[in-house]
Amino acid sequence: MRLLSTVLSLALAANTVVGSSWFSKAAYNKWHETELERWLSDHDIPYPTPADRKDLENLIQKNWDSYAVAPYKNWDTDKLTDYLKSKGVETKDSAKSNKDALVNQVANIWYETEDKAQTAWTNVQDWILDTWTESTLKAFADKHGIPVPQPRTRDTLLQKIRANYETIAKKAGDTASYPGDWLYETWSESDLKEWLDTHGFPAPQITDRNKLIAMVRRNSRLAYLKMQEQKASASASASAAYATLTDKIIDAWSESQLKEFCDKNGINGNKVNELRAIVRKHRADILGDTVSASASSAFGAATSKAGNEYAKATNDASLAAQDAFNSAVNTWSESRLKAYLDARGVPVPQGSKTDELRALVRRNSHKAAHPYSAWTWDDLSYDNLKKYLSSSGNAAAKKVADSSSATRDDLVEAAQSAYSSASSAGGSSYASATSYLAQATEAAKKSTFDTWSESELKAYLDSYGIPVPQGSTLNELRAEARKQATYFKYGTTNPASTAFAKLGENVKDAYQWVMSQLTAGSEVAKKKAGEVKEEL
């Protein structure tokens, strides 16, 4: 018994040492106090002021795991289930109600281990820049006088900026471990919002620059992890496409064409089958070590040269989203175009024509909307509108709410009028209105339009100038309403998930790159490649 007691004591002591060692080595233990406060503020964790360092560290310690190491622990069951589905993991209905079980499942297939996550926060400069576009990297280098040799590739930009990262932070009189606003000094509000949209963290109701920076900063690690996974998926697709296409094309060559190709590339051999086998075996050496990267670039992703090609994919996805937004705007009514601009505080020149309004909307596609405006009431439900009007303290508004014949349009108009009055008056009236809006929009964000009638949905779409095809189902109307509302609120939808889902599946365009490399191919080979393209 004495021996067992001794062993248990030693085990407990060892665990204590390990726990203490982990805490003492946590990245934030070396942070400046301003970085500790910044991290807490970014994650909306209240802290006392003034507070000593120990208090700040203790607060971060309590929240570090669920925000920095395993952020999915803060997700609701819907988000956990969606993540599992994206990984091909189906969840039973009984499991969906058990959050702990879902958290454990996500933990088993998360992007990185807890140890890797801890280490990542000790070297922020190694990854925080990877999600930047090439243009933002160039602007940063130019702003801080960092010499970058031509050609200024993405890899070179990243290398030079990382080498000067800490020096720039010191010149700014700030810290580098959990960087301050100096890191985003060259970013406009549109740049910040575009980054959030592109990486799946939409922020439509924020105009405060500091809040936008906080959102970018706190989501940078997750964005980086998503990016790494997407690159790996694209790389695998590219490699598979390359192997399949070259096999089919090489098989289609005649003996003379095969020998011509081998002669050009210094391949020795006599028999046709022997030559084909040699070409397959050494195709990466013949066509370049980064052949998979080149193939993947044909459809917008990357492998060994991941940084440059991923940036291209991201830019292509953003362009696709912009194109979709432009197409939607082309159908909007004049009143809806003006409303979009009004919600963002963009002045509309008197006498502007519809085409001029559309051009102005496009120029402001990534401009952050004001926190609250009269247009925030636009897609609230009938019940939410009535509740606000009844509690607004505005006699005219209450009269509309009490009317049994009031339509949704009547309620929206009354809510906008009451809000405008409260906004002008300021004080408690305005605070009450914004408070109600915050609660209503948060509660309704997952069920917007679910309770709307067919006539309400059609009227809403009509306000955009969207014609409703005859025979449209209720679900189709809801889907169209959500799409238009998303464009109105966010400017652009999030292109990242859909774009990279397609990259993971679609390899059709890779054949063009392969054909451009296999220059000795005949018309027969080209025809065969075309057949392969259709098969893929």
Coordinates of C-alpha atoms in Angstrom, one line a residue:
M1 CA 0.0 0.0 0.0
R2 CA 2.8 2.4 0.9
L3 CA 4.4 1.7 -2.5
L4 CA 1.1 2.3 -4.4
S5 CA 0.7 5.6 -2.4
T6 CA 4.1 6.7 -3.4
V7 CA 3.5 5.9 -7.1
L8 CA 0.3 7.8 -7.1
S9 CA 1.9 10.8 -5.4
L10 CA 4.7 10.8 -8.0
A11 CA 2.1 10.5 -10.8
L12 CA 0.1 13.4 -9.4
A13 CA 3.3 15.5 -9.0
A14 CA 4.3 14.7 -12.6
N15 CA 0.9 15.8 -13.9
T16 CA 1.1 19.0 -11.9
V17 CA 4.6 19.7 -13.4
V18 CA 3.4 19.0 -16.9
G19 CA 0.4 21.3 -16.4
S20 CA 2.5 24.0 -14.9
S21 CA 5.1 23.6 -17.6
W22 CA 2.4 24.0 -20.3
F23 CA 1.0 27.1 -18.7
S24 CA 4.5 28.6 -18.2
K25 CA 5.3 27.9 -21.9
A26 CA 2.0 29.3 -23.3
A27 CA 2.6 31.9 -26.0
Y28 CA 0.9 34.7 -24.1
N29 CA 3.2 34.4 -21.1
K30 CA 5.8 36.3 -23.2
W31 CA 3.3 38.9 -24.5
H32 CA 3.4 42.5 -23.5
E33 CA 0.5 43.7 -21.3
T34 CA -1.0 45.6 -24.2
E35 CA -1.1 42.4 -26.2
L36 CA -2.9 40.6 -23.4
E37 CA -5.5 43.4 -23.3
R38 CA -5.7 43.4 -27.1
W39 CA -6.4 39.6 -27.2
L40 CA -9.1 39.9 -24.6
S41 CA -10.7 42.9 -26.3
D42 CA -10.6 41.1 -29.7
H43 CA -12.5 38.2 -28.3
D44 CA -15.0 40.4 -26.4
I45 CA -13.8 39.1 -23.0
P46 CA -14.3 41.8 -20.4
Y47 CA -11.3 42.6 -18.1
P48 CA -10.9 45.0 -15.2
T49 CA -9.1 48.3 -15.7
P50 CA -6.7 48.9 -14.4
A51 CA -5.6 45.2 -14.1
D52 CA -2.2 43.8 -13.3
R53 CA -0.5 41.3 -15.6
K54 CA -1.4 38.3 -13.5
D55 CA -5.1 39.1 -13.7
L56 CA -4.9 39.4 -17.5
E57 CA -2.9 36.1 -17.9
N58 CA -5.4 34.3 -15.7
L59 CA -8.3 35.6 -17.8
I60 CA -6.6 34.4 -21.0
Q61 CA -5.7 31.1 -19.5
K62 CA -9.4 30.4 -18.8
N63 CA -10.4 31.2 -22.4
W64 CA -7.3 30.3 -24.4
D65 CA -8.3 26.7 -25.1
S66 CA -11.8 27.5 -26.5
Y67 CA -10.6 30.5 -28.6
A68 CA -7.0 30.0 -29.7
V69 CA -6.5 26.2 -29.5
A70 CA -9.9 24.6 -30.2
P71 CA -12.3 27.4 -31.3
Y72 CA -14.9 24.8 -32.3
K73 CA -15.7 24.4 -28.5
N74 CA -17.6 27.7 -28.8
W75 CA -19.6 26.6 -31.8
D76 CA -23.3 25.7 -31.6
T77 CA -24.5 22.3 -32.7
D78 CA -25.5 23.5 -36.1
K79 CA -22.0 24.7 -36.9
L80 CA -20.4 21.6 -35.5
T81 CA -22.7 19.4 -37.6
D82 CA -22.0 21.5 -40.7
Y83 CA -18.2 21.1 -40.2
L84 CA -18.5 17.3 -39.8
K85 CA -20.6 17.1 -42.9
S86 CA -18.0 19.1 -44.9
K87 CA -15.5 16.4 -43.8
G88 CA -17.9 13.6 -45.0
V89 CA -18.9 12.6 -41.4
E90 CA -22.6 12.0 -41.1
T91 CA -24.2 12.6 -37.7
K92 CA -27.2 10.9 -36.3
D93 CA -30.2 12.9 -35.2
S94 CA -29.6 11.8 -31.6
A95 CA -26.0 13.0 -31.7
K96 CA -27.0 16.4 -33.0
S97 CA -28.5 17.2 -29.6
N98 CA -25.4 16.2 -27.8
K99 CA -22.9 19.0 -28.1
D100 CA -20.1 17.3 -26.2
A101 CA -20.3 14.3 -28.6
L102 CA -20.1 16.6 -31.6
V103 CA -17.2 18.5 -30.1
N104 CA -15.3 15.3 -29.6
Q105 CA -15.9 14.2 -33.2
V106 CA -14.7 17.6 -34.5
A107 CA -11.6 17.4 -32.3
N108 CA -10.7 14.1 -33.9
I109 CA -10.6 15.6 -37.4
W110 CA -9.6 19.2 -36.7
Y111 CA -7.1 21.0 -38.8
E112 CA -4.2 20.7 -36.3
T113 CA -3.3 19.2 -33.0
E114 CA -3.4 21.2 -29.8
D115 CA 0.4 21.1 -29.5
K116 CA 0.7 22.6 -33.0
A117 CA -1.8 25.3 -32.2
Q118 CA 0.1 26.2 -29.1
T119 CA 3.4 26.4 -31.1
A120 CA 1.8 28.5 -33.9
W121 CA 1.0 31.4 -31.5
T122 CA 4.7 31.7 -30.6
N123 CA 5.6 32.5 -34.3
V124 CA 2.7 34.5 -35.6
Q125 CA 4.8 36.0 -38.5
D126 CA 5.2 32.5 -40.0
W127 CA 1.5 32.3 -41.0
I128 CA -0.5 35.5 -40.4
L129 CA 0.5 37.0 -43.7
D130 CA -0.3 33.9 -45.8
T131 CA -3.9 34.8 -46.2
W132 CA -3.1 38.3 -47.6
T133 CA -3.6 39.0 -51.3
E134 CA -0.6 39.9 -53.4
S135 CA -1.7 43.5 -53.6
T136 CA -1.9 44.0 -49.9
L137 CA 1.5 42.4 -49.5
K138 CA 3.0 44.8 -52.1
A139 CA 1.3 47.8 -50.4
F140 CA 2.8 46.8 -47.0
A141 CA 6.3 46.4 -48.5
D142 CA 6.1 49.7 -50.3
K143 CA 4.8 51.5 -47.2
H144 CA 7.6 50.3 -45.0
G145 CA 10.4 50.6 -47.6
I146 CA 11.1 46.9 -47.9
P147 CA 13.2 46.3 -51.0
V148 CA 11.8 43.3 -53.0
P149 CA 13.7 42.2 -56.1
Q150 CA 12.0 41.8 -59.4
P151 CA 10.0 39.9 -60.3
R152 CA 8.0 40.6 -57.1
T153 CA 6.5 37.2 -56.6
R154 CA 4.3 36.3 -53.7
D155 CA 6.9 34.0 -52.2
T156 CA 9.5 36.7 -52.4
L157 CA 7.2 39.3 -50.8
L158 CA 6.3 37.0 -47.9
Q159 CA 10.0 36.2 -47.3
K160 CA 11.1 39.8 -47.3
I161 CA 8.2 41.0 -45.1
R162 CA 8.7 38.2 -42.6
A163 CA 12.4 39.1 -42.4
N164 CA 11.5 42.7 -41.5
Y165 CA 8.4 41.9 -39.4
E166 CA 9.8 42.6 -36.0
T167 CA 11.8 45.6 -37.1
I168 CA 8.7 47.3 -38.5
A169 CA 6.8 46.5 -35.3
K170 CA 9.5 48.2 -33.2
K171 CA 9.5 51.2 -35.5
A172 CA 5.8 51.5 -35.0
G173 CA 6.4 51.5 -31.2
D174 CA 4.2 48.4 -30.9
T175 CA 4.5 44.6 -30.4
A176 CA 4.8 41.8 -32.8
S177 CA 3.6 38.6 -31.0
Y178 CA -0.1 39.6 -31.1
P179 CA 0.2 42.4 -33.6
G180 CA -1.5 45.8 -33.2
D181 CA -3.2 47.9 -35.8
W182 CA 0.2 48.7 -37.4
L183 CA 0.0 45.5 -39.3
Y184 CA -3.1 46.6 -41.1
E185 CA -2.2 50.3 -41.5
T186 CA -2.2 50.0 -45.4
W187 CA -5.6 48.2 -45.5
S188 CA -8.7 50.2 -46.3
E189 CA -12.0 49.4 -44.7
S190 CA -13.0 47.8 -48.0
D191 CA -9.8 45.6 -47.8
L192 CA -10.7 44.5 -44.3
K193 CA -14.3 43.6 -45.2
E194 CA -13.2 41.9 -48.4
W195 CA -10.8 39.7 -46.5
L196 CA -13.6 38.8 -44.0
D197 CA -16.0 38.0 -46.9
T198 CA -13.5 36.0 -48.8
H199 CA -12.5 33.8 -45.9
G200 CA -16.0 33.2 -44.6
F201 CA -16.4 35.7 -41.8
P202 CA -18.9 38.2 -43.1
A203 CA -19.2 41.5 -41.3
P204 CA -22.0 43.6 -42.8
Q205 CA -23.0 45.7 -39.9
I206 CA -19.6 47.2 -38.9
T207 CA -18.1 50.5 -39.9
D208 CA -15.7 51.0 -37.0
R209 CA -12.2 50.3 -38.4
N210 CA -10.8 49.0 -35.1
K211 CA -13.6 46.4 -34.9
L212 CA -12.9 45.3 -38.5
I213 CA -9.2 44.9 -37.7
A214 CA -10.1 42.9 -34.5
M215 CA -12.3 40.5 -36.6
V216 CA -9.5 40.0 -39.1
R217 CA -6.9 39.5 -36.5
R218 CA -8.8 37.0 -34.3
N219 CA -9.9 34.9 -37.3
S220 CA -6.5 34.9 -39.1
R221 CA -5.4 31.5 -37.7
L222 CA -8.7 29.8 -38.7
A223 CA -8.5 31.4 -42.2
Y224 CA -4.9 30.1 -42.6
L225 CA -5.9 26.6 -41.5
K226 CA -8.8 26.5 -44.0
M227 CA -6.5 27.8 -46.7
Q228 CA -3.9 25.0 -46.0
E229 CA -6.6 22.3 -46.3
Q230 CA -8.0 23.8 -49.5
K231 CA -4.5 23.9 -51.0
A232 CA -4.0 20.2 -50.1
S233 CA -7.3 19.2 -51.7
A234 CA -6.6 21.2 -54.8
S235 CA -3.1 19.6 -55.0
A236 CA -4.5 16.1 -54.8
S237 CA -7.0 16.9 -57.6
A238 CA -4.3 18.4 -59.8
S239 CA -2.0 15.4 -59.4
A240 CA -4.8 13.0 -60.2
A241 CA -5.9 15.0 -63.2
Y242 CA -2.3 15.3 -64.5
A243 CA -1.7 11.5 -64.2
T244 CA -4.9 10.6 -65.9
L245 CA -4.6 13.0 -68.7
T246 CA -1.0 12.3 -69.5
D247 CA -1.6 8.6 -69.5
K248 CA -4.4 8.9 -72.0
I249 CA -2.5 11.3 -74.2
I250 CA 0.7 9.3 -74.3
D251 CA -1.4 6.2 -75.2
A252 CA -2.9 8.1 -78.1
W253 CA 0.5 9.0 -79.7
S254 CA 1.8 7.2 -82.7
E255 CA 5.2 5.7 -82.7
S256 CA 6.7 8.6 -84.7
Q257 CA 5.2 11.2 -82.4
L258 CA 6.4 9.4 -79.3
K259 CA 9.9 9.2 -80.7
E260 CA 9.8 12.8 -81.6
F261 CA 8.9 13.8 -78.1
C262 CA 11.6 11.5 -76.6
D263 CA 14.3 12.9 -79.0
K264 CA 13.4 16.4 -77.9
N265 CA 13.7 15.5 -74.2
G266 CA 16.8 13.2 -74.4
I267 CA 15.0 9.9 -73.8
N268 CA 16.7 6.8 -75.2
G269 CA 14.8 3.7 -76.2
N270 CA 13.7 1.6 -79.1
K271 CA 10.4 -0.1 -78.5
V272 CA 7.2 1.9 -78.4
N273 CA 6.0 0.4 -75.1
E274 CA 9.4 0.8 -73.5
L275 CA 9.4 4.5 -74.5
R276 CA 5.8 5.0 -73.1
A277 CA 6.9 3.4 -69.8
I278 CA 10.0 5.6 -69.6
V279 CA 8.0 8.8 -70.4
R280 CA 5.4 7.9 -67.7
K281 CA 8.1 7.1 -65.1
H282 CA 10.1 10.3 -65.7
R283 CA 7.3 12.7 -66.7
A284 CA 7.8 14.9 -63.7
D285 CA 11.5 15.2 -64.5
I286 CA 10.8 15.8 -68.2
L287 CA 8.1 18.4 -67.7
G288 CA 9.4 20.0 -64.5
D289 CA 9.5 19.1 -60.8
T290 CA 6.5 21.4 -60.1
V291 CA 4.3 19.8 -62.8
S292 CA 1.4 19.3 -60.3
A293 CA 1.6 22.9 -59.3
S294 CA 1.5 24.0 -62.9
A295 CA -1.4 21.7 -63.6
S296 CA -3.3 22.9 -60.6
S297 CA -2.8 26.5 -61.6
A298 CA -4.8 25.9 -64.7
F299 CA -7.9 25.7 -62.5
G300 CA -6.8 28.1 -59.8
A301 CA -5.0 26.2 -57.0
A302 CA -1.5 25.1 -56.1
T303 CA 0.9 22.5 -54.7
S304 CA 4.6 23.1 -54.2
K305 CA 4.3 26.8 -55.2
A306 CA 1.2 27.1 -53.1
G307 CA 1.5 30.7 -52.0
N308 CA 1.4 32.2 -55.5
E309 CA -1.1 29.8 -57.0
Y310 CA -3.4 30.0 -53.9
A311 CA -3.4 33.8 -54.2
K312 CA -4.5 33.4 -57.8
A313 CA -7.3 31.0 -56.8
T314 CA -8.5 33.4 -54.1
N315 CA -8.4 36.3 -56.5
D316 CA -10.3 34.3 -59.1
A317 CA -12.9 33.3 -56.5
S318 CA -13.3 36.9 -55.5
L319 CA -13.7 37.9 -59.2
A320 CA -16.3 35.3 -59.6
A321 CA -18.2 36.6 -56.5
Q322 CA -17.9 40.1 -57.8
D323 CA -19.3 39.0 -61.2
A324 CA -22.2 37.3 -59.4
F325 CA -22.9 40.4 -57.4
N326 CA -22.7 42.6 -60.6
S327 CA -25.3 40.3 -62.3
A328 CA -27.6 40.6 -59.3
V329 CA -27.2 44.4 -59.3
N330 CA -28.1 44.6 -63.0
T331 CA -31.7 43.5 -62.1
W332 CA -32.2 45.8 -59.1
S333 CA -34.7 48.6 -59.1
E334 CA -33.7 52.2 -58.8
S335 CA -35.1 52.4 -55.2
R336 CA -33.2 49.3 -54.2
L337 CA -29.9 50.7 -55.6
K338 CA -30.4 53.9 -53.7
A339 CA -31.2 52.0 -50.5
Y340 CA -27.9 50.0 -50.9
L341 CA -26.0 53.2 -51.1
D342 CA -28.0 54.9 -48.3
A343 CA -27.3 52.0 -46.0
R344 CA -23.6 52.6 -46.5
G345 CA -23.7 56.4 -46.2
V346 CA -22.7 56.9 -49.9
P347 CA -24.0 60.2 -51.2
V348 CA -26.2 59.9 -54.4
P349 CA -25.8 62.8 -56.8
Q350 CA -29.1 64.4 -57.6
G351 CA -30.6 63.3 -60.9
S352 CA -28.5 60.1 -61.1
K353 CA -29.6 57.7 -63.8
T354 CA -30.1 54.0 -63.1
D355 CA -26.9 53.0 -64.8
E356 CA -25.0 55.6 -62.8
L357 CA -26.5 54.2 -59.6
R358 CA -25.4 50.6 -60.6
A359 CA -21.9 51.8 -61.3
L360 CA -21.8 53.5 -57.9
V361 CA -23.1 50.3 -56.2
R362 CA -20.4 48.3 -57.9
R363 CA -17.7 50.7 -56.7
N364 CA -19.0 50.2 -53.2
S365 CA -19.5 46.4 -53.3
H366 CA -17.1 45.9 -50.4
K367 CA -17.9 49.0 -48.4
A368 CA -19.0 48.2 -44.8
A369 CA -22.6 49.1 -44.1
H370 CA -23.4 51.4 -41.1
P371 CA -24.0 49.5 -37.9
Y372 CA -27.7 50.3 -38.0
S373 CA -29.9 52.1 -40.5
A374 CA -33.5 52.4 -41.6
W375 CA -32.7 49.6 -44.0
T376 CA -31.8 47.1 -41.2
W377 CA -35.6 46.6 -40.7
D378 CA -35.9 45.5 -44.3
D379 CA -35.9 41.8 -43.8
L380 CA -37.2 41.4 -40.2
S381 CA -40.3 39.2 -39.8
Y382 CA -43.8 40.5 -39.4
D383 CA -43.8 39.5 -35.7
N384 CA -40.5 41.2 -35.0
L385 CA -41.6 44.4 -36.6
K386 CA -44.9 44.5 -34.6
K387 CA -43.0 43.9 -31.4
Y388 CA -40.6 46.7 -32.0
L389 CA -43.4 49.1 -33.0
S390 CA -45.4 48.2 -29.9
S391 CA -42.4 48.8 -27.6
S392 CA -40.8 51.8 -29.4
G393 CA -42.6 54.5 -27.4
N394 CA -43.6 56.1 -30.7
A395 CA -47.4 56.7 -30.7
A396 CA -47.7 56.6 -34.5
A397 CA -45.7 53.4 -34.7
K398 CA -47.8 51.7 -32.0
K399 CA -51.0 52.7 -33.8
V400 CA -49.7 50.8 -36.9
A401 CA -48.7 47.8 -34.9
D402 CA -52.2 47.6 -33.3
S403 CA -53.9 47.8 -36.7
S404 CA -55.1 44.3 -37.7
S405 CA -55.1 45.4 -41.4
A406 CA -51.5 46.5 -41.4
T407 CA -49.4 44.7 -44.1
R408 CA -45.7 43.9 -43.7
D409 CA -44.8 46.8 -45.9
D410 CA -46.8 49.1 -43.6
L411 CA -44.9 47.8 -40.6
V412 CA -41.5 48.3 -42.4
E413 CA -42.4 51.8 -43.3
A414 CA -43.5 52.6 -39.7
A415 CA -40.4 51.0 -38.2
Q416 CA -38.1 52.9 -40.5
S417 CA -39.9 56.2 -39.6
A418 CA -39.8 55.4 -35.9
Y419 CA -36.1 54.5 -36.1
S420 CA -35.3 57.7 -38.0
S421 CA -37.0 59.7 -35.3
A422 CA -35.2 57.8 -32.6
S423 CA -31.9 58.3 -34.4
S424 CA -32.5 62.1 -34.6
A425 CA -33.5 62.3 -31.0
G426 CA -30.6 60.2 -29.7
G427 CA -30.4 59.2 -26.1
S428 CA -32.4 56.4 -24.6
S429 CA -34.8 56.2 -27.6
Y430 CA -31.9 55.5 -30.0
A431 CA -30.2 53.1 -27.6
S432 CA -33.5 51.2 -27.3
A433 CA -33.9 50.9 -31.0
T434 CA -30.4 49.7 -31.7
S435 CA -30.6 47.3 -28.8
Y436 CA -33.8 45.8 -30.2
L437 CA -32.2 45.6 -33.6
A438 CA -29.2 43.7 -32.3
Q439 CA -31.4 41.2 -30.5
A440 CA -33.8 40.7 -33.4
T441 CA -31.2 40.3 -36.1
E442 CA -29.1 37.9 -34.0
A443 CA -32.2 35.7 -33.3
A444 CA -33.4 35.8 -36.9
K445 CA -30.2 35.3 -38.8
K446 CA -30.7 31.6 -39.2
S447 CA -34.4 31.7 -39.9
T448 CA -34.8 34.8 -42.1
F449 CA -37.8 34.5 -44.4
D450 CA -38.9 31.1 -42.9
T451 CA -42.1 32.6 -41.5
W452 CA -42.9 34.8 -44.5
S453 CA -46.0 34.2 -46.6
E454 CA -45.8 33.8 -50.3
S455 CA -47.2 37.2 -50.9
E456 CA -44.7 38.8 -48.5
L457 CA -41.8 37.1 -50.3
K458 CA -43.1 38.2 -53.7
A459 CA -43.5 41.8 -52.5
Y460 CA -39.9 41.7 -51.1
L461 CA -38.5 40.4 -54.4
D462 CA -40.5 43.0 -56.2
S463 CA -38.8 45.7 -54.2
Y464 CA -35.6 44.5 -55.9
G465 CA -37.2 44.5 -59.3
I466 CA -36.8 40.7 -59.4
P467 CA -39.5 39.0 -61.5
V468 CA -40.9 35.8 -59.9
P469 CA -41.3 32.9 -62.4
Q470 CA -44.8 31.5 -62.5
G471 CA -45.1 28.3 -60.5
S472 CA -42.2 29.1 -58.1
T473 CA -42.4 27.1 -54.9
L474 CA -42.2 28.7 -51.4
N475 CA -38.7 27.3 -50.9
E476 CA -37.5 28.8 -54.2
L477 CA -38.9 32.2 -53.2
R478 CA -37.2 32.0 -49.9
A479 CA -33.9 31.0 -51.5
E480 CA -34.1 33.9 -53.9
A481 CA -35.0 36.3 -51.2
R482 CA -32.1 35.2 -49.1
K483 CA -29.7 35.6 -52.0
Q484 CA -30.8 39.1 -52.7
A485 CA -30.8 40.1 -49.0
T486 CA -27.2 38.7 -48.8
Y487 CA -26.1 40.8 -51.7
F488 CA -27.8 43.9 -50.2
K489 CA -26.2 43.4 -46.7
Y490 CA -22.8 42.0 -47.5
G491 CA -22.1 43.4 -50.9
T492 CA -20.6 40.1 -52.0
T493 CA -21.3 36.5 -50.8
N494 CA -18.5 34.4 -49.5
P495 CA -16.7 32.9 -52.5
A496 CA -14.2 30.8 -50.6
S497 CA -16.2 27.7 -49.7
T498 CA -18.0 27.3 -53.0
A499 CA -14.9 28.1 -55.1
F500 CA -12.7 25.6 -53.4
A501 CA -15.4 23.0 -53.3
K502 CA -15.4 23.2 -57.0
L503 CA -11.6 23.1 -57.1
G504 CA -11.7 19.9 -55.2
E505 CA -14.0 18.2 -57.7
N506 CA -13.4 19.9 -61.1
V507 CA -10.3 19.1 -63.0
K508 CA -11.6 19.6 -66.5
D509 CA -9.5 22.6 -67.4
A510 CA -6.2 20.9 -66.5
Y511 CA -6.1 19.2 -69.9
Q512 CA -5.3 22.6 -71.5
W513 CA -2.1 22.9 -69.5
V514 CA -1.1 19.3 -70.3
M515 CA -1.7 19.8 -74.0
S516 CA 0.4 23.0 -74.0
Q517 CA 3.3 21.0 -72.4
L518 CA 3.1 17.9 -74.6
T519 CA 3.9 19.8 -77.8
A520 CA 4.7 16.7 -79.8
G521 CA 1.1 15.6 -79.6
S522 CA -0.8 15.1 -82.8
E523 CA -4.4 15.9 -83.7
V524 CA -5.2 12.4 -82.6
A525 CA -3.8 13.1 -79.2
K526 CA -5.7 16.4 -79.0
K527 CA -8.9 14.6 -79.9
K528 CA -8.2 12.0 -77.3
A529 CA -7.5 14.7 -74.7
G530 CA -10.9 16.3 -75.6
E531 CA -12.6 12.9 -74.9
V532 CA -10.8 12.7 -71.6
K533 CA -11.9 16.2 -70.7
E534 CA -15.6 15.2 -71.3
E535 CA -15.1 12.1 -69.2
L536 CA -13.8 14.1 -66.3

